[in-house]
Coordinates of C-alpha atoms and ligand atoms in Angstrom, one line a residue:
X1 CA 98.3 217.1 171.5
X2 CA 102.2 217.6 170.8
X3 CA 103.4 220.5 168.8
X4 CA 105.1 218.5 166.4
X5 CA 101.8 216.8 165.4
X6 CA 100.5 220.0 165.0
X7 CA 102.7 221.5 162.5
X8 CA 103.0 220.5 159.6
X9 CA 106.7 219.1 158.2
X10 CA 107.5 220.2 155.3
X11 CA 106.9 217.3 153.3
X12 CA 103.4 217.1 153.9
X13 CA 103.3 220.7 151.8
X14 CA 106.0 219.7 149.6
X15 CA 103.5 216.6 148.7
X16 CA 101.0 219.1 147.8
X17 CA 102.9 221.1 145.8
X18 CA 103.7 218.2 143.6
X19 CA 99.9 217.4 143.3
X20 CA 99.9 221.4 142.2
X21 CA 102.5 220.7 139.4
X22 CA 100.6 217.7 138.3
X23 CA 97.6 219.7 138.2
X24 CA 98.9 222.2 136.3
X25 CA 100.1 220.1 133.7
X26 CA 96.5 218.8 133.1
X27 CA 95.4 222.5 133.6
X28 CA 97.5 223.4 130.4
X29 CA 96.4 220.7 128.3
X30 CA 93.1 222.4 128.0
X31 CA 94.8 224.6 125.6
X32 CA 93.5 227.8 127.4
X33 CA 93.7 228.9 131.0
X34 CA 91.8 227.2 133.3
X35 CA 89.1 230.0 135.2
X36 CA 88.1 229.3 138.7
X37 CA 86.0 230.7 140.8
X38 CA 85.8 231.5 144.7
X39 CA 83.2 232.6 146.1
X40 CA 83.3 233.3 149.9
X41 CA 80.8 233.6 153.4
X42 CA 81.1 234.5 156.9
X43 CA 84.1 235.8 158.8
X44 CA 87.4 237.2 157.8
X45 CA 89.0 234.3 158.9
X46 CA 87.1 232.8 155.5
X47 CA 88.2 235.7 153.7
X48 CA 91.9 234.9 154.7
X49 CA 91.2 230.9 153.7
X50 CA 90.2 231.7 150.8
X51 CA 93.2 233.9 149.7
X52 CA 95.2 230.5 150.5
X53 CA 92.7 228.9 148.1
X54 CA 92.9 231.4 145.6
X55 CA 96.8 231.0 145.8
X56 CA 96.9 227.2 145.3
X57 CA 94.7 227.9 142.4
X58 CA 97.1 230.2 140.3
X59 CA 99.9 227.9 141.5
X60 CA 97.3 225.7 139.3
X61 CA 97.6 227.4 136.2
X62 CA 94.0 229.1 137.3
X63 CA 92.8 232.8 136.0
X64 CA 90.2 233.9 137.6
X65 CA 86.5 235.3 137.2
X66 CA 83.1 236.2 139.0
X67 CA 81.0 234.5 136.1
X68 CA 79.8 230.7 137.3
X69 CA 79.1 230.3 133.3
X70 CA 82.7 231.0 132.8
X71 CA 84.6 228.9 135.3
X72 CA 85.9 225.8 135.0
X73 CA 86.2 225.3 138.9
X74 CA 83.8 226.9 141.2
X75 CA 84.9 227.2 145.3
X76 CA 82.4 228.0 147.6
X77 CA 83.7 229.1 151.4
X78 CA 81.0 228.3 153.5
X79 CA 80.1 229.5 157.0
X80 CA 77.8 228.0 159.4
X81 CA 77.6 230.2 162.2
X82 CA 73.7 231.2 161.6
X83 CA 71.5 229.0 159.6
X84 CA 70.6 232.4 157.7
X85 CA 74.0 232.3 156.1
X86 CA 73.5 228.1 155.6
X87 CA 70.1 228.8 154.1
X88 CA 71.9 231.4 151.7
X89 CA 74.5 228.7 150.7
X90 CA 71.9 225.7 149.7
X91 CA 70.7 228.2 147.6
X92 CA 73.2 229.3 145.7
X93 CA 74.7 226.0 145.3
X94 CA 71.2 224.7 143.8
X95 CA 71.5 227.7 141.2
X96 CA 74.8 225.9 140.0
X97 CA 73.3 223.0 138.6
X98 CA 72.3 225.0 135.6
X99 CA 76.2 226.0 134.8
X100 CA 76.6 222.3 135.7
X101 CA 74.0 221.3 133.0
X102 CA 75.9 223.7 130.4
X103 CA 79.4 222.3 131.4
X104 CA 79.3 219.1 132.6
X105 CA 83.7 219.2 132.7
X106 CA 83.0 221.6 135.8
X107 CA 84.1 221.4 139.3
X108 CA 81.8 222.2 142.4
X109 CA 84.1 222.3 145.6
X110 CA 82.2 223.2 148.9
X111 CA 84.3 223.6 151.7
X112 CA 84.7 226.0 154.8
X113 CA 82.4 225.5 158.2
X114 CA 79.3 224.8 157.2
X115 CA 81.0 221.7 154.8
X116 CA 82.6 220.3 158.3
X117 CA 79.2 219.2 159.4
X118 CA 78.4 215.7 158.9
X119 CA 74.4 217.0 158.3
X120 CA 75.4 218.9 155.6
X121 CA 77.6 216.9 154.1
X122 CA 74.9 214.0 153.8
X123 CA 72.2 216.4 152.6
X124 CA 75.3 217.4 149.6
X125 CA 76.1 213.9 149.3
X126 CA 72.3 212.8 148.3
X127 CA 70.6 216.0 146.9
X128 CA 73.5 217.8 145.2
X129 CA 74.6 215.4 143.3
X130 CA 76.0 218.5 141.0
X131 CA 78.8 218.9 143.6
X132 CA 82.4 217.1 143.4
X133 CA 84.7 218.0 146.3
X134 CA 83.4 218.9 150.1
X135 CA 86.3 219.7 152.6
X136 CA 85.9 221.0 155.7
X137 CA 88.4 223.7 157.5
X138 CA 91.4 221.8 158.6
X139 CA 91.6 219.7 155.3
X140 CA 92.0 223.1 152.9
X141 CA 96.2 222.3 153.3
X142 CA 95.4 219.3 151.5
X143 CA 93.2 221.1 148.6
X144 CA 95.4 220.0 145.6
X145 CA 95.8 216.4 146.8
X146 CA 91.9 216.3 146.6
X147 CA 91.2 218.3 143.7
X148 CA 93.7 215.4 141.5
X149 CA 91.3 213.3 143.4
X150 CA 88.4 214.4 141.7
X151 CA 90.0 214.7 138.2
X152 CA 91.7 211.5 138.4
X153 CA 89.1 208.9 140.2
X154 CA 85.9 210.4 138.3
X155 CA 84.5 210.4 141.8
X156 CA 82.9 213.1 144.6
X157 CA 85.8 213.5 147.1
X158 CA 84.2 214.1 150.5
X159 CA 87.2 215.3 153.5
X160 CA 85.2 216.0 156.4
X161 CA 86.9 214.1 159.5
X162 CA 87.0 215.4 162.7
X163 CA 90.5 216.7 163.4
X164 CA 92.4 218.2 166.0
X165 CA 93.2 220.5 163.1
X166 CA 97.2 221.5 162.0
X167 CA 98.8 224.7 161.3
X168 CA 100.8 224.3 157.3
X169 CA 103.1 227.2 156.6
X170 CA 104.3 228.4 153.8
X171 CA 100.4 228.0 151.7
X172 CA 100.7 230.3 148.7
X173 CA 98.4 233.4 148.8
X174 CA 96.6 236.0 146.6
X175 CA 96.2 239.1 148.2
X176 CA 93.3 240.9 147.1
X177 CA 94.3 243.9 148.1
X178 CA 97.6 246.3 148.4
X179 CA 97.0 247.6 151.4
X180 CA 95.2 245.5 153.9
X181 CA 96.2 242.0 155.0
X182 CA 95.2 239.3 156.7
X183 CA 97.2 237.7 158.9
X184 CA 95.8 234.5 161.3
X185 CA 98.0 234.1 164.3
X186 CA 95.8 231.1 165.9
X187 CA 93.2 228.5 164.5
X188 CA 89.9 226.8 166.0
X189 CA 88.8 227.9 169.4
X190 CA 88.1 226.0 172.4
X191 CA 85.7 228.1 174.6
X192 CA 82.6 226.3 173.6
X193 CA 80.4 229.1 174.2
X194 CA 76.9 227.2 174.2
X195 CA 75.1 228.6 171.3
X196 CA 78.6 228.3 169.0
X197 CA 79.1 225.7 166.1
X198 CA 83.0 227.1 165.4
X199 CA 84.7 224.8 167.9
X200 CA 82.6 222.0 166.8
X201 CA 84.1 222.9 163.2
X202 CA 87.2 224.7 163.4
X203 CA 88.9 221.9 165.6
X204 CA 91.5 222.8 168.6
X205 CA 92.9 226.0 169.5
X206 CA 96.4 226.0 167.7
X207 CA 98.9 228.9 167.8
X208 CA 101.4 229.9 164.7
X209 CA 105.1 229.8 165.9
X210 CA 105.7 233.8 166.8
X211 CA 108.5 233.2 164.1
X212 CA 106.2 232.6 161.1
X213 CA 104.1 235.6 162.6
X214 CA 106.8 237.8 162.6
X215 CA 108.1 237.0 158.8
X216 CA 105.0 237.1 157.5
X217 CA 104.3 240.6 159.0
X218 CA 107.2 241.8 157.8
X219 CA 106.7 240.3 154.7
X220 CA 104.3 242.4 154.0
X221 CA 105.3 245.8 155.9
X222 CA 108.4 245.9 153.5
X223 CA 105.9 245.3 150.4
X224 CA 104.0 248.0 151.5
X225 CA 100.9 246.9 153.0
X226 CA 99.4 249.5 155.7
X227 CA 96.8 247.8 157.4
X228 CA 97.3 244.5 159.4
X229 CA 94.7 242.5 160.6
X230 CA 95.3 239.7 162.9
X231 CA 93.2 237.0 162.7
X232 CA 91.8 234.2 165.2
X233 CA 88.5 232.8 166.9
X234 CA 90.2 234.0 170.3
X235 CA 93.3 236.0 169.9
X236 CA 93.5 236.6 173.6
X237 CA 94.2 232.4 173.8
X238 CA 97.1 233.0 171.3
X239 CA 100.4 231.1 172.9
X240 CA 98.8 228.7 175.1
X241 CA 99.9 226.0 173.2
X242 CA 103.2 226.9 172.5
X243 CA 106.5 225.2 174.2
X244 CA 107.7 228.3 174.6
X245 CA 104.6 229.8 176.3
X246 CA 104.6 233.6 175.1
X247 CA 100.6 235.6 175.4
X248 CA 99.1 237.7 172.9
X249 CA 100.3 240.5 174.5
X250 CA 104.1 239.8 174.3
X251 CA 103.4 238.7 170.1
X252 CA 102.1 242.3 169.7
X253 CA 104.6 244.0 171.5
X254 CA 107.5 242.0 169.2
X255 CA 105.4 242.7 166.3
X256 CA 105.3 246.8 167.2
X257 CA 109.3 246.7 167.2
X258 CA 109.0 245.9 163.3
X259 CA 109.8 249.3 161.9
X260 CA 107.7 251.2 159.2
X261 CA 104.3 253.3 158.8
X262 CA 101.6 250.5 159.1
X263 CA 98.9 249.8 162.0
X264 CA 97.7 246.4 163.3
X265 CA 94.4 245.5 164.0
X266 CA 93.3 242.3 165.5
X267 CA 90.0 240.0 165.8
X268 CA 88.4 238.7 167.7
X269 CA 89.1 239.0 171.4
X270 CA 87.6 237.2 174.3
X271 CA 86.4 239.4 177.3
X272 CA 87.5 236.3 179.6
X273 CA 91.5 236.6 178.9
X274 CA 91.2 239.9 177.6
X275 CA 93.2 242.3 180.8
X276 CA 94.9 245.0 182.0
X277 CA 98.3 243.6 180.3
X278 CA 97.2 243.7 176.4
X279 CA 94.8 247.3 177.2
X280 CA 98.7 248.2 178.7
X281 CA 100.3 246.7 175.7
X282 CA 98.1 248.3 173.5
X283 CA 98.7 252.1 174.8
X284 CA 102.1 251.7 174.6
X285 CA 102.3 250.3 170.7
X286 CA 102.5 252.7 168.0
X287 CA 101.8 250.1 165.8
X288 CA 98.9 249.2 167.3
X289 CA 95.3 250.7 166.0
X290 CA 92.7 252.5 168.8
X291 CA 90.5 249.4 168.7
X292 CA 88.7 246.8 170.2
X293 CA 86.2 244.2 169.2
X294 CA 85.3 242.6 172.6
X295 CA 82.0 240.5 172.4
X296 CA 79.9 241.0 175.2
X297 CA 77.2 239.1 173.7
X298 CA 75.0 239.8 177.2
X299 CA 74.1 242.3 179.2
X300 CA 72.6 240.0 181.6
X301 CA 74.7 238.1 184.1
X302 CA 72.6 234.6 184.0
X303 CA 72.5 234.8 180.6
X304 CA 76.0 235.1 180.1
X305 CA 76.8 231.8 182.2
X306 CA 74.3 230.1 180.3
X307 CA 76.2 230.6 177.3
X308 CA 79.1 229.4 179.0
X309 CA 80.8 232.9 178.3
X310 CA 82.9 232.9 181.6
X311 CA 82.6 235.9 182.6
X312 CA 79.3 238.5 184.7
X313 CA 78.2 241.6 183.4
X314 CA 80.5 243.5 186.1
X315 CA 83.3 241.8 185.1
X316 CA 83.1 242.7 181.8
X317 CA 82.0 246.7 182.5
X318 CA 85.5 246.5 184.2
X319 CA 87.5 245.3 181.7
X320 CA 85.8 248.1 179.0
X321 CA 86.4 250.5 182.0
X322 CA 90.3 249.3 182.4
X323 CA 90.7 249.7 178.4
X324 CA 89.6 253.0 178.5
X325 CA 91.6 254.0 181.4
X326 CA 95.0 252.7 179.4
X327 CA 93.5 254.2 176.1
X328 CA 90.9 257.0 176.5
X329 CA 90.3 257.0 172.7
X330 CA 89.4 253.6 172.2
X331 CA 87.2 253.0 169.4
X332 CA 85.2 250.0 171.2
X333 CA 82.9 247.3 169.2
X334 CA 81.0 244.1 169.9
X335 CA 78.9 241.1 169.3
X336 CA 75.4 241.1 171.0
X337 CA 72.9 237.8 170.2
X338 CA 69.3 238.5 171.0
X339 CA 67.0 235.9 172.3
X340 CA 69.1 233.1 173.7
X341 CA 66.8 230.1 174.8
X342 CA 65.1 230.8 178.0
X343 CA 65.6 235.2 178.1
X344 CA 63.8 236.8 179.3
X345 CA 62.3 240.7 177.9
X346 CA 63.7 242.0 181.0
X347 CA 67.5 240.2 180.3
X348 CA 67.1 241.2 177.1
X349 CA 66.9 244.7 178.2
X350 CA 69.6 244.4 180.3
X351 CA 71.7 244.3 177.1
X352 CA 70.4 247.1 176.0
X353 CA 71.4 248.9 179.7
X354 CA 75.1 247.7 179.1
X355 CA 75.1 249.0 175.6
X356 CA 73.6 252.5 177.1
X357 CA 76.5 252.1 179.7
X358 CA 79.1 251.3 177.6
X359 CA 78.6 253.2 174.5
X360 CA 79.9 251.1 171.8
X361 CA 81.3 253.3 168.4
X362 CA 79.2 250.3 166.3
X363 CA 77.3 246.7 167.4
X364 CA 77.0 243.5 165.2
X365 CA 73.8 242.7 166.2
X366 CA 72.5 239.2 165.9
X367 CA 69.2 237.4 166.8
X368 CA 69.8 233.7 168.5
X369 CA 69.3 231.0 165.8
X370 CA 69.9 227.4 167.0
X371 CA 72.4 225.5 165.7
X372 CA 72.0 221.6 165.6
X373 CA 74.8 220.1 168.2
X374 CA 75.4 222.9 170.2
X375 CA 74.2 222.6 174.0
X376 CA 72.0 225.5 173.8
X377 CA 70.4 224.0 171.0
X378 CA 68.4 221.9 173.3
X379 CA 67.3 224.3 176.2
X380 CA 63.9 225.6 176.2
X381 CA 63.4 228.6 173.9
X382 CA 59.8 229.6 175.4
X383 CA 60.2 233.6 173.4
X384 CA 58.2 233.8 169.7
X385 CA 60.5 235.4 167.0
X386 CA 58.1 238.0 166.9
X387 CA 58.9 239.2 170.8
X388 CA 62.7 238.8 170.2
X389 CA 62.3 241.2 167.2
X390 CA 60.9 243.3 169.3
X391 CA 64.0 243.7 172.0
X392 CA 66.5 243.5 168.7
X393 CA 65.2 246.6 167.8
X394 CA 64.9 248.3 170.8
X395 CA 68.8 247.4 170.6
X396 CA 69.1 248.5 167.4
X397 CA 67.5 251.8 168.3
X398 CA 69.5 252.8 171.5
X399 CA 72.7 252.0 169.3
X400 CA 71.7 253.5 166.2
X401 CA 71.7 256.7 168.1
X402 CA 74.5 256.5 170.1
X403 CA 76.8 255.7 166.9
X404 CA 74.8 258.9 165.7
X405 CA 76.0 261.1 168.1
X406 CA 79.5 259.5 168.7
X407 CA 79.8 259.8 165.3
X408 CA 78.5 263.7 165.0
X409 CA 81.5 264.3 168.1
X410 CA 84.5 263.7 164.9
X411 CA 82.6 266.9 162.7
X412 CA 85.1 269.9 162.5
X413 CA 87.9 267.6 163.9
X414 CA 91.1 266.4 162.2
X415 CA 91.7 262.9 162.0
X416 CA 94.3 261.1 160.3
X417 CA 93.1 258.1 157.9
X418 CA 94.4 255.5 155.8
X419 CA 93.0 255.7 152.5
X420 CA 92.1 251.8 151.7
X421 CA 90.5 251.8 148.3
X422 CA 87.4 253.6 146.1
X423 CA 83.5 253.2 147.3
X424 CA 82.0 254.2 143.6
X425 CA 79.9 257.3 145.1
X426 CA 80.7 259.8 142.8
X427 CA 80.4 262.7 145.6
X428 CA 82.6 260.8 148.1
X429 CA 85.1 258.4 145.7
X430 CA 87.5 257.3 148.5
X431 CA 87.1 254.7 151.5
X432 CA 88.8 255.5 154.5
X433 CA 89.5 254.7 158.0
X434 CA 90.4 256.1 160.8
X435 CA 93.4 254.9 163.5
X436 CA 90.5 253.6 165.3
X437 CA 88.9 252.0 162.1
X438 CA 85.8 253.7 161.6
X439 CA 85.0 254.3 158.0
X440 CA 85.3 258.1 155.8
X441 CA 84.2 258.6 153.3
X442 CA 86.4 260.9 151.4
X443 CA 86.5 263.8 148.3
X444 CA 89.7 263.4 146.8
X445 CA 92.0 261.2 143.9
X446 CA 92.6 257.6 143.6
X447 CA 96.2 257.8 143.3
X448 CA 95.9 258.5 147.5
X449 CA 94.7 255.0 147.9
X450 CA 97.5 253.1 150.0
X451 CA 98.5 256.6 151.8
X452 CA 97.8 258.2 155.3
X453 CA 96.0 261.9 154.8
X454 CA 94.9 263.9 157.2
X455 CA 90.8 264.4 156.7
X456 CA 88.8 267.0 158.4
X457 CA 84.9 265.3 159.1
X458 CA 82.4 267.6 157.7
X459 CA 79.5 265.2 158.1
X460 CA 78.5 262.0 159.5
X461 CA 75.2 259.5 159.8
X462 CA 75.0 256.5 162.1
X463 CA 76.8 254.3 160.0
X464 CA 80.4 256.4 158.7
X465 CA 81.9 259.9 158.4
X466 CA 82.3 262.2 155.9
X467 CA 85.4 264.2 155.4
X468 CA 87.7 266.5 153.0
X469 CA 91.6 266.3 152.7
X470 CA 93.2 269.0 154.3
Ligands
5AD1 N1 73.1 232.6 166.8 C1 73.3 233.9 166.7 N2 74.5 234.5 166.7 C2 75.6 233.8 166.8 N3 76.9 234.1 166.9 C3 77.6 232.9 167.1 N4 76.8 231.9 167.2 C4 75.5 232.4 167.0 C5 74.2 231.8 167.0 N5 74.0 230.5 167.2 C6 77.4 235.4 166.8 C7 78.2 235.8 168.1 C8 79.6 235.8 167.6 C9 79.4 236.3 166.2 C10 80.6 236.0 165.3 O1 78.3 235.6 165.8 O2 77.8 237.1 168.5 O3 80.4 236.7 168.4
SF4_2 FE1 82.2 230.7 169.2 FE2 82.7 231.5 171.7 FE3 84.7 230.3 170.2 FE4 83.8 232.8 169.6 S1 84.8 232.2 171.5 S2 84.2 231.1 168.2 S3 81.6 232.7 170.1 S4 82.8 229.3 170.9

């Protein structure tokens, strides 16, 4: 696919921004503003979407407010990657029919991953009838175009083809915060990891010029934002698609030399192109936060080629080993599904070996649920639910206490910590986190939210830290 088909031009945003004006205008004719709604699932990288949305609604004339009695336009941001959070959505969405009944002028929108597939859609298309507008991932650009849709034609707008997927600059955003941002550097993904629905969703890995990166970042460094957060499927893939071929590694680095007080964290990294260059990279950015979500997944070699991860157990114990060798304080995380088709009790303890090994500060834990399409969908998956809850809490056990005590290490120290925002505990009022992102809870006043302090940890559990300014 060539670049330039990839980016947008700028008339095909300008285009939307005229169907914003035109919507605004009806907007206005209500005579009050016009409330919307977003409600959001899954990742961050749904989170970040939705900001986008969010902006193209107040470019819409829209307020907004938590209450689906209130709104005149309800957004849902779907995710698909466990039918958990699918089962979750159907739900919710079922619920609406009753603010539907009590405003028939509203506007249900689905879109995000779980709207991509062509199985939901139809099962929306013939038993939601409440619904007006489902979009998958690489249509949201395109939002206002099919929102006029909807008003104009007096029909359900459904914008679910399978697309390469394109990159549009220049979206409007609400931030929902004033300190942390999202930033995605990359979209889609295409390592087709067997048991994944996100490539089949998401579309085609596509880099953002380093350019856009770079303004954007400092953008919002010279607004005041502290916190960072690059986003992507892969950020280790980031500038493989680029003309002028540039790694993650080298974006970081430019992004460091951006002067001010702000750290950048990044998600998600794949073990496969993750090396010795970015751990090196890493150590020598001030910029750059202690951290590093790397997915395992696995502990067991055969397992891990099954899910087409690209990488052995060894391999991967040697890249943790080379992080910590550039960057002995490392605050490491990862991804660990339980009970892929066909493992075994014994693979499935092997996982809980590496996690013994390796030590991880904290573990999303997940148990295998099959996803319709996906290769792994159709192996043989011999092991009852019952047995796999079995080895996921054997694996919850052996990391619940090592977080314990990794976590007990930080009482009595210093640590310095970015005070992100209020957790409504009366004893501990402030969230914080530290360089390496793990979460304190803190004593102290509001008015330090947005600020670095220095917090000495005078407790912990399994799950965060407690500490007092010093
Ligand atoms: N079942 C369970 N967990 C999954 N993940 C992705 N697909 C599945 C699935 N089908 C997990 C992986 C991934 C994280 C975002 O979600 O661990 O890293
Ligand atoms: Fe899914 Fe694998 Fe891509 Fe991550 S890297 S989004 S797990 S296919």
């Amino acid at each position: 696919m060539e670049r330039t088909q990839v980016v947008l031009p700028a008339g095909a945003i300008r285009r939307q921004e005229e169907f914003t004006r035109r919507l605004a205008a009806l907007h206005r004719q209500r005579g009050r503003q016009t409330l919307a709604m977003v409600d959001t699932y899954g990742c961050q990288q749904n989170v970040a979407d939705s900001q986008r949305l969010m902006g193209m609604l107040r470019e819409m004339g829209c307020g907004f407010t938590r209450d689906p009695y209130a709104a005149d336009i309800i957004v849902i941001n779907t995710c698909a990657i466990r039918e958990n959070a699918e089962k979750k959505v159907f739900g919710v969405v079922g619920q609406l029919v009753h603010a539907k009944e009590k405003n028939p002028d509203l506007v249900i929108c689905l879109c995000g991953c779980m709207a991509q597939q062509e199985a939901v859609a139809g099962r929306i298309k013939n038993s939601y009838r409440h619904v007006n507008l489902v979009f998958g991932p690489q249509a949201l650009w395109k939002f206002p175009e099919l929102l006029y849709g909807v008003y104009t034609d007096e029909k359900r707008v459904f914008s679910i083809a399978d697309e390469h997927g394109s990159i549009a600059e220049g979206l409007p955003v609400v931030r929902e915060s004033d300190v942390k941002a999202w930033v995605s550097i990359m979209y889609g993904c295409n390592n087709f990891c067997s048991y994944c629905i996100v490539p089949y969703v998401r579309g085609r890995e596509r880099s953002r010029e380093a350019s856009d990166i770079l303004a954007e970042v400092r953008e919002l460094v010279e607004a005041g934002y502290k916190e960072i957060t690059l986003l992507g499927q892969n950020v280790n893939s980031y500038g493989k698609d680029l003309d002028m071929p540039m790694d993650f590694a080298d974006l970081l680095k430019e992004i460091d030399r951006i002067p001010g007080d702000y750290l950048i964290r990044f998600m998600t990294s794949h073990p496969k192109d993750a090396g010795r260059k970015l751990f090196e990279t890493m150590a020598a950015c001030p910029h750059v936060a202690r951290q590093l979500h790397l997915p395992v997944q696995s502990g067991s070699s055969r397992v891990l080629q099954a899910m087409n991860r690209g990488y052995t157990r060894e391999q991967y114990l040697e890249k943790v080993r080379m992080a910590r060798e550039a960057m002995p304080d490392i605050v490491l995380t990862s991804d660990i599904i339980i009970g892929f088709p066909g493992e075994t009790e014994e693979e499935a303890m092997e996982t809980v070996s590496l996690i013994e090994e390796v030590r991880y500060d904290a573990l999303f834990t997940f148990i295998y649920s099959p996803r319709p399409g996906t290769p792994a969908a159709k192996l043989p998956d011999p092991a009852a639910r019952t047995e796999k809850q079995v080895w996921f809490d054997r694996l919850l056990d052996s990391q619940n206490r090592i977080s314990g005590e990794l976590h007990r290490a930080y009482i009595g120290k210093t640590v310095r910590v970015l005070v992100d925002g209020e957790n409504g505990d009366e004893a501990w009022p402030l969230s914080s986190r530290t360089h390496g992102g793990r979460l304190v809870h803190l004593k102290g006043d509001k008015t330090l939210i947005g600020q670095y302090a220095e917090a000495r940890i005078t407790d912990s559990n399994t799950w965060a830290l407690f500490g007092e300014l010093v």
